[in-house]
Amino acid sequence: MIYLLLAVCSSAFISVIMKAGEGRIKNNISALAVNYLTCLLLGIVYSAGSGALIVDPVKGRVTIILGLITGAFYVGSFILYQYNILKNGVVMSSTFMKLGVLVPTILSIIVFGEHPRLMQAIGICLAVAAIIVVNSKETDENTITAPKLLVLVLLSGGTCDAMSKIYEELGPAEYSSQFLLYTFAVAFVLCSLTALIRGQRVAREDLLFGFLIGVPNYYSARFLLLALSNVPAIIAYPVFSAGTIVLVGAAGVLLFREKMTRRQWIAVGIIIISMILLNA
């Protein structure tokens, strides 16, 4: 459970740094590329420490394949999310991206045979409800113009999360560091190419915040992968998503002097209840 808590803290720290970087980051794709470069460098350090940067081509073929796929999904999911914001607005796009937690949860139940107890099932439902509540607006604004894109962003974001569970089930445990290395290597290359195509340069602010985001981003992925070896995915993913929301909300109040709305307080209460039930 300690790894899961560390993953939650790392994930929340990403959001805190991104909040601090609002209005300061000059080129979002370039900053994202620096983030992936930072993750790549950390991946090299851990892979070298575990024995080798390059896995055995036969024993490690699953590691290579899943790393390539995951890296491509990371970049594709981010670009799709940005496009969704233009078409459907930030509120609905953010909500559906966070609801991607359903993908690895359902996958774990149907494919990997993890069946929640009644209280845990209720906890999962409450966690999903809290995500919807915390991302909803007080006003009834409907900016949805491309509903199919919302489904795609849910599936792509959820697939990114699910890849950790898929690797935990199918990949060699001794190559977990290399799996992250290949994932972030592919993500860095694709993101850099995207930045070049869009003509984005790297400003000093992009370097700074890209690095600051990259460190917790790597550890969030690493700790989640470690947590899945000890905690059932049907518990790990909802706790990871809901716990991040609680910590980010607390950071917003304490660090940025934000005022939480009644909906947000209700969502926090629902999340706390859901996490109690998930661990019952």
PDB file of C-alpha atoms in Angstrom:
ATOM      1  CA  MET A   1       0.000   0.000   0.000  1.00  0.00           C
ATOM      2  CA  ILE A   2       2.951   2.333   0.600  1.00  0.00           C
ATOM      3  CA  TYR A   3       3.768   2.323  -3.123  1.00  0.00           C
ATOM      4  CA  LEU A   4       0.195   3.259  -3.952  1.00  0.00           C
ATOM      5  CA  LEU A   5       0.309   6.187  -1.522  1.00  0.00           C
ATOM      6  CA  LEU A   6       3.607   7.327  -3.043  1.00  0.00           C
ATOM      7  CA  ALA A   7       2.047   7.085  -6.519  1.00  0.00           C
ATOM      8  CA  VAL A   8      -0.875   9.246  -5.384  1.00  0.00           C
ATOM      9  CA  CYS A   9       1.474  11.848  -3.890  1.00  0.00           C
ATOM     10  CA  SER A  10       3.605  11.919  -7.046  1.00  0.00           C
ATOM     11  CA  SER A  11       0.539  12.282  -9.265  1.00  0.00           C
ATOM     12  CA  ALA A  12      -0.796  15.127  -7.122  1.00  0.00           C
ATOM     13  CA  PHE A  13       2.587  16.846  -7.238  1.00  0.00           C
ATOM     14  CA  ILE A  14       2.394  16.862 -11.058  1.00  0.00           C
ATOM     15  CA  SER A  15      -0.869  18.820 -10.895  1.00  0.00           C
ATOM     16  CA  VAL A  16       0.539  21.238  -8.317  1.00  0.00           C
ATOM     17  CA  ILE A  17       3.542  22.024 -10.532  1.00  0.00           C
ATOM     18  CA  MET A  18       1.313  22.414 -13.589  1.00  0.00           C
ATOM     19  CA  LYS A  19      -0.849  24.820 -11.617  1.00  0.00           C
ATOM     20  CA  ALA A  20       2.238  26.812 -10.651  1.00  0.00           C
ATOM     21  CA  GLY A  21       3.299  26.850 -14.297  1.00  0.00           C
ATOM     22  CA  GLU A  22       0.021  28.265 -15.632  1.00  0.00           C
ATOM     23  CA  GLY A  23       0.804  31.339 -17.697  1.00  0.00           C
ATOM     24  CA  ARG A  24       4.540  30.687 -17.441  1.00  0.00           C
ATOM     25  CA  ILE A  25       4.990  27.720 -19.748  1.00  0.00           C
ATOM     26  CA  LYS A  26       5.528  29.135 -23.231  1.00  0.00           C
ATOM     27  CA  ASN A  27       5.175  26.019 -25.387  1.00  0.00           C
ATOM     28  CA  ASN A  28       3.141  23.151 -23.969  1.00  0.00           C
ATOM     29  CA  ILE A  29       4.387  20.463 -26.370  1.00  0.00           C
ATOM     30  CA  SER A  30       8.011  21.468 -25.833  1.00  0.00           C
ATOM     31  CA  ALA A  31       7.527  21.403 -22.059  1.00  0.00           C
ATOM     32  CA  LEU A  32       5.935  17.970 -22.404  1.00  0.00           C
ATOM     33  CA  ALA A  33       8.957  16.783 -24.418  1.00  0.00           C
ATOM     34  CA  VAL A  34      11.305  18.006 -21.659  1.00  0.00           C
ATOM     35  CA  ASN A  35       9.104  16.183 -19.158  1.00  0.00           C
ATOM     36  CA  TYR A  36       9.490  12.932 -21.102  1.00  0.00           C
ATOM     37  CA  LEU A  37      13.240  13.526 -21.493  1.00  0.00           C
ATOM     38  CA  THR A  38      13.512  13.830 -17.709  1.00  0.00           C
ATOM     39  CA  CYS A  39      11.533  10.586 -17.317  1.00  0.00           C
ATOM     40  CA  LEU A  40      13.782   8.959 -19.915  1.00  0.00           C
ATOM     41  CA  LEU A  41      16.954   9.959 -18.041  1.00  0.00           C
ATOM     42  CA  LEU A  42      15.545   8.601 -14.779  1.00  0.00           C
ATOM     43  CA  GLY A  43      14.584   5.434 -16.641  1.00  0.00           C
ATOM     44  CA  ILE A  44      18.171   5.058 -17.842  1.00  0.00           C
ATOM     45  CA  VAL A  45      19.472   5.432 -14.278  1.00  0.00           C
ATOM     46  CA  TYR A  46      17.104   2.787 -12.871  1.00  0.00           C
ATOM     47  CA  SER A  47      17.566   0.421 -15.817  1.00  0.00           C
ATOM     48  CA  ALA A  48      21.340   0.626 -15.555  1.00  0.00           C
ATOM     49  CA  GLY A  49      21.051  -0.009 -11.837  1.00  0.00           C
ATOM     50  CA  SER A  50      18.917  -3.099 -12.447  1.00  0.00           C
ATOM     51  CA  GLY A  51      21.472  -4.636 -14.787  1.00  0.00           C
ATOM     52  CA  ALA A  52      21.000  -3.509 -18.395  1.00  0.00           C
ATOM     53  CA  LEU A  53      19.478  -0.837 -20.634  1.00  0.00           C
ATOM     54  CA  ILE A  54      18.668  -3.346 -23.361  1.00  0.00           C
ATOM     55  CA  VAL A  55      16.586  -6.390 -22.496  1.00  0.00           C
ATOM     56  CA  ASP A  56      17.039  -9.875 -23.917  1.00  0.00           C
ATOM     57  CA  PRO A  57      15.229  -9.764 -27.307  1.00  0.00           C
ATOM     58  CA  VAL A  58      13.467 -13.070 -26.630  1.00  0.00           C
ATOM     59  CA  LYS A  59      12.665 -12.920 -22.914  1.00  0.00           C
ATOM     60  CA  GLY A  60      12.052  -9.183 -23.061  1.00  0.00           C
ATOM     61  CA  ARG A  61       9.977  -8.968 -26.236  1.00  0.00           C
ATOM     62  CA  VAL A  62       6.821  -8.261 -24.229  1.00  0.00           C
ATOM     63  CA  THR A  63       8.661  -5.450 -22.447  1.00  0.00           C
ATOM     64  CA  ILE A  64       9.726  -3.915 -25.756  1.00  0.00           C
ATOM     65  CA  ILE A  65       6.311  -4.221 -27.410  1.00  0.00           C
ATOM     66  CA  LEU A  66       4.319  -2.894 -24.452  1.00  0.00           C
ATOM     67  CA  GLY A  67       6.820  -0.068 -23.922  1.00  0.00           C
ATOM     68  CA  LEU A  68       6.468   1.055 -27.539  1.00  0.00           C
ATOM     69  CA  ILE A  69       2.675   0.895 -27.394  1.00  0.00           C
ATOM     70  CA  THR A  70       2.455   2.725 -24.061  1.00  0.00           C
ATOM     71  CA  GLY A  71       4.756   5.537 -25.189  1.00  0.00           C
ATOM     72  CA  ALA A  72       2.665   6.083 -28.309  1.00  0.00           C
ATOM     73  CA  PHE A  73      -0.533   6.145 -26.242  1.00  0.00           C
ATOM     74  CA  TYR A  74       0.966   8.722 -23.861  1.00  0.00           C
ATOM     75  CA  VAL A  75       1.546  11.254 -26.626  1.00  0.00           C
ATOM     76  CA  GLY A  76      -1.559  10.390 -28.614  1.00  0.00           C
ATOM     77  CA  SER A  77      -3.751  10.693 -25.544  1.00  0.00           C
ATOM     78  CA  PHE A  78      -2.362  14.145 -24.719  1.00  0.00           C
ATOM     79  CA  ILE A  79      -2.889  15.446 -28.262  1.00  0.00           C
ATOM     80  CA  LEU A  80      -6.400  13.990 -28.349  1.00  0.00           C
ATOM     81  CA  TYR A  81      -7.157  15.637 -25.004  1.00  0.00           C
ATOM     82  CA  GLN A  82      -6.029  19.012 -26.332  1.00  0.00           C
ATOM     83  CA  TYR A  83      -8.196  18.590 -29.417  1.00  0.00           C
ATOM     84  CA  ASN A  84     -11.153  17.646 -27.223  1.00  0.00           C
ATOM     85  CA  ILE A  85     -10.776  20.865 -25.262  1.00  0.00           C
ATOM     86  CA  LEU A  86     -11.173  22.821 -28.506  1.00  0.00           C
ATOM     87  CA  LYS A  87     -14.243  20.833 -29.547  1.00  0.00           C
ATOM     88  CA  ASN A  88     -15.992  20.024 -26.258  1.00  0.00           C
ATOM     89  CA  GLY A  89     -14.569  22.421 -23.671  1.00  0.00           C
ATOM     90  CA  VAL A  90     -12.179  21.818 -20.790  1.00  0.00           C
ATOM     91  CA  VAL A  91     -14.830  20.663 -18.284  1.00  0.00           C
ATOM     92  CA  MET A  92     -16.201  17.720 -20.247  1.00  0.00           C
ATOM     93  CA  SER A  93     -12.787  16.809 -21.643  1.00  0.00           C
ATOM     94  CA  SER A  94     -11.259  16.728 -18.158  1.00  0.00           C
ATOM     95  CA  THR A  95     -14.174  14.724 -16.784  1.00  0.00           C
ATOM     96  CA  PHE A  96     -13.968  12.045 -19.470  1.00  0.00           C
ATOM     97  CA  MET A  97     -10.183  11.879 -19.213  1.00  0.00           C
ATOM     98  CA  LYS A  98     -10.449  11.202 -15.469  1.00  0.00           C
ATOM     99  CA  LEU A  99     -13.233   8.685 -16.070  1.00  0.00           C
ATOM    100  CA  GLY A 100     -10.633   6.692 -17.968  1.00  0.00           C
ATOM    101  CA  VAL A 101     -10.048   4.975 -14.608  1.00  0.00           C
ATOM    102  CA  LEU A 102     -12.988   2.784 -15.627  1.00  0.00           C
ATOM    103  CA  VAL A 103     -10.926   1.165 -18.381  1.00  0.00           C
ATOM    104  CA  PRO A 104      -8.270  -0.544 -16.219  1.00  0.00           C
ATOM    105  CA  THR A 105     -10.851  -1.278 -13.530  1.00  0.00           C
ATOM    106  CA  ILE A 106     -13.225  -3.046 -15.925  1.00  0.00           C
ATOM    107  CA  LEU A 107     -10.289  -4.729 -17.670  1.00  0.00           C
ATOM    108  CA  SER A 108      -9.078  -6.142 -14.365  1.00  0.00           C
ATOM    109  CA  ILE A 109     -12.526  -7.557 -13.615  1.00  0.00           C
ATOM    110  CA  ILE A 110     -13.281  -9.046 -17.044  1.00  0.00           C
ATOM    111  CA  VAL A 111      -9.829 -10.131 -18.262  1.00  0.00           C
ATOM    112  CA  PHE A 112      -7.746 -10.690 -15.138  1.00  0.00           C
ATOM    113  CA  GLY A 113     -10.481 -12.062 -12.901  1.00  0.00           C
ATOM    114  CA  GLU A 114     -10.316  -9.538 -10.055  1.00  0.00           C
ATOM    115  CA  HIS A 115     -13.762  -9.441  -8.481  1.00  0.00           C
ATOM    116  CA  PRO A 116     -14.593  -6.747  -5.931  1.00  0.00           C
ATOM    117  CA  ARG A 117     -16.572  -7.462  -2.806  1.00  0.00           C
ATOM    118  CA  LEU A 118     -19.866  -5.631  -2.377  1.00  0.00           C
ATOM    119  CA  MET A 119     -18.392  -2.788  -0.317  1.00  0.00           C
ATOM    120  CA  GLN A 120     -15.527  -2.399  -2.770  1.00  0.00           C
ATOM    121  CA  ALA A 121     -17.945  -2.296  -5.705  1.00  0.00           C
ATOM    122  CA  ILE A 122     -19.872   0.471  -3.969  1.00  0.00           C
ATOM    123  CA  GLY A 123     -16.567   2.265  -3.343  1.00  0.00           C
ATOM    124  CA  ILE A 124     -15.689   2.100  -7.052  1.00  0.00           C
ATOM    125  CA  CYS A 125     -19.074   3.537  -8.006  1.00  0.00           C
ATOM    126  CA  LEU A 126     -18.685   6.341  -5.469  1.00  0.00           C
ATOM    127  CA  ALA A 127     -15.200   7.169  -6.773  1.00  0.00           C
ATOM    128  CA  VAL A 128     -16.584   7.496 -10.310  1.00  0.00           C
ATOM    129  CA  ALA A 129     -19.477   9.613  -9.032  1.00  0.00           C
ATOM    130  CA  ALA A 130     -17.018  11.885  -7.202  1.00  0.00           C
ATOM    131  CA  ILE A 131     -14.996  12.412 -10.390  1.00  0.00           C
ATOM    132  CA  ILE A 132     -18.144  13.512 -12.203  1.00  0.00           C
ATOM    133  CA  VAL A 133     -19.195  15.824  -9.355  1.00  0.00           C
ATOM    134  CA  VAL A 134     -15.798  17.472  -8.875  1.00  0.00           C
ATOM    135  CA  ASN A 135     -15.493  18.233 -12.594  1.00  0.00           C
ATOM    136  CA  SER A 136     -19.026  19.514 -13.060  1.00  0.00           C
ATOM    137  CA  LYS A 137     -19.951  23.188 -13.171  1.00  0.00           C
ATOM    138  CA  GLU A 138     -22.543  24.996 -11.120  1.00  0.00           C
ATOM    139  CA  THR A 139     -23.961  26.374 -14.345  1.00  0.00           C
ATOM    140  CA  ASP A 140     -25.548  24.115 -16.910  1.00  0.00           C
ATOM    141  CA  GLU A 141     -23.239  24.906 -19.811  1.00  0.00           C
ATOM    142  CA  ASN A 142     -23.199  22.393 -22.624  1.00  0.00           C
ATOM    143  CA  THR A 143     -20.379  22.879 -25.116  1.00  0.00           C
ATOM    144  CA  ILE A 144     -20.294  19.334 -26.463  1.00  0.00           C
ATOM    145  CA  THR A 145     -19.974  19.339 -30.245  1.00  0.00           C
ATOM    146  CA  ALA A 146     -18.128  16.050 -30.763  1.00  0.00           C
ATOM    147  CA  PRO A 147     -19.383  13.394 -28.298  1.00  0.00           C
ATOM    148  CA  LYS A 148     -17.476  10.571 -30.040  1.00  0.00           C
ATOM    149  CA  LEU A 149     -14.214  12.370 -29.272  1.00  0.00           C
ATOM    150  CA  LEU A 150     -15.091  12.305 -25.564  1.00  0.00           C
ATOM    151  CA  VAL A 151     -15.419   8.529 -25.723  1.00  0.00           C
ATOM    152  CA  LEU A 152     -12.059   8.328 -27.494  1.00  0.00           C
ATOM    153  CA  VAL A 153     -10.329  10.477 -24.858  1.00  0.00           C
ATOM    154  CA  LEU A 154     -11.813   8.283 -22.113  1.00  0.00           C
ATOM    155  CA  LEU A 155     -10.566   5.133 -23.849  1.00  0.00           C
ATOM    156  CA  SER A 156      -7.127   6.529 -24.686  1.00  0.00           C
ATOM    157  CA  GLY A 157      -6.517   7.945 -21.213  1.00  0.00           C
ATOM    158  CA  GLY A 158      -7.804   4.759 -19.622  1.00  0.00           C
ATOM    159  CA  THR A 159      -5.635   2.614 -21.869  1.00  0.00           C
ATOM    160  CA  CYS A 160      -2.545   4.590 -20.789  1.00  0.00           C
ATOM    161  CA  ASP A 161      -3.362   3.728 -17.181  1.00  0.00           C
ATOM    162  CA  ALA A 162      -4.246   0.132 -18.017  1.00  0.00           C
ATOM    163  CA  MET A 163      -0.863  -0.559 -19.625  1.00  0.00           C
ATOM    164  CA  SER A 164       0.738  -0.740 -16.175  1.00  0.00           C
ATOM    165  CA  LYS A 165      -1.660  -3.520 -15.190  1.00  0.00           C
ATOM    166  CA  ILE A 166      -1.174  -5.289 -18.507  1.00  0.00           C
ATOM    167  CA  TYR A 167       2.589  -5.223 -18.046  1.00  0.00           C
ATOM    168  CA  GLU A 168       2.307  -6.368 -14.436  1.00  0.00           C
ATOM    169  CA  GLU A 169       0.357  -9.394 -15.678  1.00  0.00           C
ATOM    170  CA  LEU A 170       2.263 -10.205 -18.886  1.00  0.00           C
ATOM    171  CA  GLY A 171       5.737  -8.698 -18.596  1.00  0.00           C
ATOM    172  CA  PRO A 172       8.815  -9.937 -16.689  1.00  0.00           C
ATOM    173  CA  ALA A 173       9.018  -8.225 -13.296  1.00  0.00           C
ATOM    174  CA  GLU A 174      12.798  -7.886 -13.561  1.00  0.00           C
ATOM    175  CA  TYR A 175      12.361  -5.693 -16.659  1.00  0.00           C
ATOM    176  CA  SER A 176       9.903  -3.208 -15.146  1.00  0.00           C
ATOM    177  CA  SER A 177      12.500  -0.410 -15.186  1.00  0.00           C
ATOM    178  CA  GLN A 178      13.236  -1.103 -18.847  1.00  0.00           C
ATOM    179  CA  PHE A 179       9.504  -1.054 -19.604  1.00  0.00           C
ATOM    180  CA  LEU A 180       9.321   2.511 -18.278  1.00  0.00           C
ATOM    181  CA  LEU A 181      12.546   3.388 -20.087  1.00  0.00           C
ATOM    182  CA  TYR A 182      11.171   2.305 -23.465  1.00  0.00           C
ATOM    183  CA  THR A 183       7.825   3.929 -22.750  1.00  0.00           C
ATOM    184  CA  PHE A 184       9.323   7.340 -22.074  1.00  0.00           C
ATOM    185  CA  ALA A 185      11.883   7.003 -24.867  1.00  0.00           C
ATOM    186  CA  VAL A 186       9.090   6.564 -27.414  1.00  0.00           C
ATOM    187  CA  ALA A 187       7.029   9.325 -25.812  1.00  0.00           C
ATOM    188  CA  PHE A 188      10.010  11.704 -25.931  1.00  0.00           C
ATOM    189  CA  VAL A 189      10.742  11.006 -29.599  1.00  0.00           C
ATOM    190  CA  LEU A 190       7.107  11.370 -30.690  1.00  0.00           C
ATOM    191  CA  CYS A 191       6.584  14.484 -28.577  1.00  0.00           C
ATOM    192  CA  SER A 192       9.780  16.092 -29.909  1.00  0.00           C
ATOM    193  CA  LEU A 193       8.693  15.388 -33.484  1.00  0.00           C
ATOM    194  CA  THR A 194       5.297  16.949 -32.738  1.00  0.00           C
ATOM    195  CA  ALA A 195       6.980  20.053 -31.324  1.00  0.00           C
ATOM    196  CA  LEU A 196       9.160  20.337 -34.433  1.00  0.00           C
ATOM    197  CA  ILE A 197       6.187  19.956 -36.759  1.00  0.00           C
ATOM    198  CA  ARG A 198       4.318  22.670 -34.861  1.00  0.00           C
ATOM    199  CA  GLY A 199       7.371  24.893 -34.861  1.00  0.00           C
ATOM    200  CA  GLN A 200       7.584  25.114 -31.073  1.00  0.00           C
ATOM    201  CA  ARG A 201      10.896  26.115 -29.557  1.00  0.00           C
ATOM    202  CA  VAL A 202      12.057  25.357 -26.035  1.00  0.00           C
ATOM    203  CA  ALA A 203      11.979  28.375 -23.739  1.00  0.00           C
ATOM    204  CA  ARG A 204      13.722  28.493 -20.370  1.00  0.00           C
ATOM    205  CA  GLU A 205      10.364  28.180 -18.642  1.00  0.00           C
ATOM    206  CA  ASP A 206       9.620  25.057 -20.677  1.00  0.00           C
ATOM    207  CA  LEU A 207      12.898  23.521 -19.538  1.00  0.00           C
ATOM    208  CA  LEU A 208      12.277  24.374 -15.894  1.00  0.00           C
ATOM    209  CA  PHE A 209       8.677  23.225 -15.608  1.00  0.00           C
ATOM    210  CA  GLY A 210       9.220  20.284 -17.952  1.00  0.00           C
ATOM    211  CA  PHE A 211      11.929  19.026 -15.625  1.00  0.00           C
ATOM    212  CA  LEU A 212       9.884  19.717 -12.471  1.00  0.00           C
ATOM    213  CA  ILE A 213       6.907  17.840 -13.922  1.00  0.00           C
ATOM    214  CA  GLY A 214       9.045  15.006 -15.280  1.00  0.00           C
ATOM    215  CA  VAL A 215      10.460  13.908 -11.926  1.00  0.00           C
ATOM    216  CA  PRO A 216       7.112  13.194 -10.202  1.00  0.00           C
ATOM    217  CA  ASN A 217       5.705  11.918 -13.503  1.00  0.00           C
ATOM    218  CA  TYR A 218       8.321   9.169 -13.641  1.00  0.00           C
ATOM    219  CA  TYR A 219       7.892   8.225 -10.009  1.00  0.00           C
ATOM    220  CA  SER A 220       4.111   8.230 -10.329  1.00  0.00           C
ATOM    221  CA  ALA A 221       4.384   5.616 -13.092  1.00  0.00           C
ATOM    222  CA  ARG A 222       7.066   3.655 -11.231  1.00  0.00           C
ATOM    223  CA  PHE A 223       5.236   3.577  -7.901  1.00  0.00           C
ATOM    224  CA  LEU A 224       1.932   2.641  -9.556  1.00  0.00           C
ATOM    225  CA  LEU A 225       3.620  -0.252 -11.330  1.00  0.00           C
ATOM    226  CA  LEU A 226       5.126  -1.418  -8.030  1.00  0.00           C
ATOM    227  CA  ALA A 227       1.797  -1.000  -6.240  1.00  0.00           C
ATOM    228  CA  LEU A 228       0.004  -3.226  -8.750  1.00  0.00           C
ATOM    229  CA  SER A 229       2.213  -6.140  -7.758  1.00  0.00           C
ATOM    230  CA  ASN A 230       0.745  -6.020  -4.249  1.00  0.00           C
ATOM    231  CA  VAL A 231      -2.627  -4.258  -4.488  1.00  0.00           C
ATOM    232  CA  PRO A 232      -5.512  -5.478  -6.704  1.00  0.00           C
ATOM    233  CA  ALA A 233      -6.054  -3.171  -9.668  1.00  0.00           C
ATOM    234  CA  ILE A 234      -9.747  -2.786  -8.849  1.00  0.00           C
ATOM    235  CA  ILE A 235      -8.629  -1.037  -5.657  1.00  0.00           C
ATOM    236  CA  ALA A 236      -5.395   0.582  -6.854  1.00  0.00           C
ATOM    237  CA  TYR A 237      -6.810   2.535  -9.783  1.00  0.00           C
ATOM    238  CA  PRO A 238      -9.837   4.097  -8.052  1.00  0.00           C
ATOM    239  CA  VAL A 239      -7.698   4.990  -5.007  1.00  0.00           C
ATOM    240  CA  PHE A 240      -4.993   6.415  -7.297  1.00  0.00           C
ATOM    241  CA  SER A 241      -7.467   8.612  -9.173  1.00  0.00           C
ATOM    242  CA  ALA A 242      -9.641   9.677  -6.239  1.00  0.00           C
ATOM    243  CA  GLY A 243      -6.713  10.151  -3.854  1.00  0.00           C
ATOM    244  CA  THR A 244      -5.006  12.453  -6.354  1.00  0.00           C
ATOM    245  CA  ILE A 245      -8.136  14.599  -6.536  1.00  0.00           C
ATOM    246  CA  VAL A 246      -8.219  14.993  -2.745  1.00  0.00           C
ATOM    247  CA  LEU A 247      -4.547  15.949  -2.491  1.00  0.00           C
ATOM    248  CA  VAL A 248      -4.747  18.382  -5.400  1.00  0.00           C
ATOM    249  CA  GLY A 249      -7.786  20.000  -3.826  1.00  0.00           C
ATOM    250  CA  ALA A 250      -5.985  20.339  -0.507  1.00  0.00           C
ATOM    251  CA  ALA A 251      -2.948  21.836  -2.245  1.00  0.00           C
ATOM    252  CA  GLY A 252      -5.170  24.318  -4.049  1.00  0.00           C
ATOM    253  CA  VAL A 253      -6.603  25.547  -0.759  1.00  0.00           C
ATOM    254  CA  LEU A 254      -3.344  25.596   1.202  1.00  0.00           C
ATOM    255  CA  LEU A 255      -0.854  26.720  -1.464  1.00  0.00           C
ATOM    256  CA  PHE A 256      -2.872  28.723  -3.965  1.00  0.00           C
ATOM    257  CA  ARG A 257      -5.576  30.039  -1.604  1.00  0.00           C
ATOM    258  CA  GLU A 258      -8.330  28.641  -3.790  1.00  0.00           C
ATOM    259  CA  LYS A 259     -11.852  28.422  -2.407  1.00  0.00           C
ATOM    260  CA  MET A 260     -13.591  25.126  -2.891  1.00  0.00           C
ATOM    261  CA  THR A 261     -17.203  25.152  -4.021  1.00  0.00           C
ATOM    262  CA  ARG A 262     -19.950  23.190  -2.323  1.00  0.00           C
ATOM    263  CA  ARG A 263     -19.796  20.620  -5.127  1.00  0.00           C
ATOM    264  CA  GLN A 264     -16.085  20.121  -4.544  1.00  0.00           C
ATOM    265  CA  TRP A 265     -16.546  19.640  -0.783  1.00  0.00           C
ATOM    266  CA  ILE A 266     -19.296  17.094  -1.517  1.00  0.00           C
ATOM    267  CA  ALA A 267     -16.968  15.312  -3.958  1.00  0.00           C
ATOM    268  CA  VAL A 268     -14.184  15.182  -1.364  1.00  0.00           C
ATOM    269  CA  GLY A 269     -16.588  13.666   1.147  1.00  0.00           C
ATOM    270  CA  ILE A 270     -17.699  11.062  -1.393  1.00  0.00           C
ATOM    271  CA  ILE A 271     -14.066  10.238  -2.200  1.00  0.00           C
ATOM    272  CA  ILE A 272     -13.172   9.734   1.452  1.00  0.00           C
ATOM    273  CA  ILE A 273     -16.128   7.372   1.883  1.00  0.00           C
ATOM    274  CA  SER A 274     -15.228   5.525  -1.334  1.00  0.00           C
ATOM    275  CA  MET A 275     -11.628   4.978  -0.233  1.00  0.00           C
ATOM    276  CA  ILE A 276     -12.812   3.629   3.142  1.00  0.00           C
ATOM    277  CA  LEU A 277     -15.078   1.174   1.331  1.00  0.00           C
ATOM    278  CA  LEU A 278     -12.374   0.221  -1.183  1.00  0.00           C
ATOM    279  CA  ASN A 279     -10.079  -0.772   1.645  1.00  0.00           C
ATOM    280  CA  ALA A 280     -12.772  -2.468   3.699  1.00  0.00           C
TER     281      ALA A 280
END
